[in-house]
Short mmCIF file of C-alpha atoms in Angstrom, two decimals:
data_model
loop_
_atom_site.label_atom_id
_atom_site.label_comp_id
_atom_site.label_asym_id
_atom_site.label_seq_id
_atom_site.Cartn_x
_atom_site.Cartn_y
_atom_site.Cartn_z
CA MET A 1 -9.17 17.49 12.03
CA VAL A 2 -7.67 15.61 8.89
CA GLU A 3 -9.65 15.12 5.92
CA PHE A 4 -9.13 11.81 3.64
CA SER A 5 -9.96 11.02 0.07
CA GLN A 6 -12.35 8.17 -0.92
CA LYS A 7 -9.72 6.30 -1.98
CA SER A 8 -7.71 6.52 1.23
CA LEU A 9 -11.23 5.64 3.47
CA ASP A 10 -11.75 2.89 1.07
CA LEU A 11 -7.93 1.53 1.72
CA PHE A 12 -8.56 2.36 5.38
CA TYR A 13 -11.95 -0.01 5.39
CA MET A 14 -9.90 -2.93 3.35
CA VAL A 15 -6.87 -3.02 5.59
CA SER A 16 -8.94 -2.77 9.15
CA SER A 17 -11.69 -4.85 8.14
CA ASN A 18 -11.10 -7.25 5.13
CA LEU A 19 -7.64 -8.98 5.65
CA ASP A 20 -8.40 -11.34 2.76
CA SER A 21 -8.83 -8.39 0.53
CA PHE A 22 -5.50 -7.01 1.57
CA ARG A 23 -3.76 -9.98 0.74
CA LYS A 24 -4.92 -9.92 -2.88
CA PHE A 25 -4.04 -6.06 -2.89
CA VAL A 26 -0.51 -7.13 -1.89
CA PHE A 27 -0.13 -10.61 -4.11
CA GLU A 28 -2.18 -9.95 -6.84
CA SER A 29 -1.09 -6.49 -7.71
CA ASN A 30 1.62 -4.25 -8.67
CA PHE A 31 2.22 -3.63 -4.58
CA LEU A 32 4.97 -5.83 -4.45
CA ASN A 33 6.86 -3.71 -7.77
CA ALA A 34 5.64 -0.59 -6.36
CA TYR A 35 7.49 -0.79 -2.84
CA GLU A 36 11.00 -2.35 -1.75
CA ILE A 37 9.76 -5.15 0.55
CA GLU A 38 12.69 -7.45 2.43
CA PRO A 39 11.98 -11.41 0.96
CA GLU A 40 11.92 -12.05 4.18
CA VAL A 41 9.17 -9.69 4.98
CA VAL A 42 7.03 -10.76 1.94
CA LYS A 43 7.63 -14.60 3.11
CA ARG A 44 6.07 -13.91 6.48
CA ILE A 45 3.17 -12.08 5.12
CA LYS A 46 2.29 -14.45 2.86
CA GLU A 47 2.26 -17.27 5.68
CA ASP A 48 1.20 -15.58 8.71
CA ASP A 49 -2.13 -13.85 8.90
CA ILE A 50 -1.19 -11.69 12.14
CA GLU A 51 2.02 -10.74 10.28
CA LEU A 52 -0.16 -9.67 7.30
CA LEU A 53 -2.27 -7.63 9.75
CA LYS A 54 0.69 -6.30 11.58
CA PHE A 55 2.05 -5.25 7.98
CA SER A 56 -0.99 -3.76 6.78
CA LEU A 57 -1.48 -1.39 9.90
CA SER A 58 1.89 -0.22 9.57
CA TRP A 59 1.68 0.12 5.46
CA LEU A 60 -1.92 2.12 6.41
CA ARG A 61 0.07 4.29 8.72
CA PHE A 62 2.35 5.22 6.05
CA THR A 63 -0.14 5.84 3.54
CA MET A 64 -2.19 8.06 5.32
CA TYR A 65 -0.14 9.80 7.84
CA GLY A 66 3.21 9.42 6.07
CA GLU A 67 4.86 7.69 8.66
CA GLY A 68 7.08 4.30 8.70
CA ASP A 69 10.00 3.36 6.74
CA PHE A 70 7.93 2.08 3.36
CA LYS A 71 10.06 2.99 0.28
CA VAL A 72 8.42 3.41 -2.95
CA ARG A 73 10.44 2.30 -5.64
CA GLU A 74 11.96 5.19 -7.82
CA ASP A 75 10.37 3.36 -10.97
CA ALA A 76 6.98 3.17 -9.71
CA ARG A 77 7.12 6.89 -8.23
CA LYS A 78 7.98 8.24 -11.57
CA GLN A 79 4.94 5.99 -13.01
CA ALA A 80 2.48 7.46 -10.58
CA LYS A 81 3.71 11.13 -11.27
CA GLU A 82 3.37 10.37 -15.26
CA ARG A 83 -0.33 8.62 -14.47
CA LEU A 84 -1.00 12.05 -12.33
CA LEU A 85 0.06 14.25 -14.84
CA LEU A 86 -1.62 12.67 -17.98
CA LYS A 87 -5.00 12.63 -15.66
CA GLU A 88 -4.54 16.44 -15.06
CA LYS A 89 -3.99 17.37 -19.06
CA ASN A 90 -7.03 15.13 -19.92
CA ARG A 91 -9.40 16.83 -17.64
#
């Protein structure tokens, strides 16, 4: 049995039931700055809903289970660690 945080469950719901929200998440947030995504893939998921759905499910599997070949940019990884340390420090 695996337990997920509320954030993980919210992401699961978004990816599995609201492709428009996922599209906004990818293209209107810091997502493309955080992950190394090939330009051809970005073009495909921008133009084709089926490709976006496949991408969303692959990303969800990576996020929830650590499976897949997504690569987090090193600067994004450092920023996330810094935010986490700051959050813990302010508790």
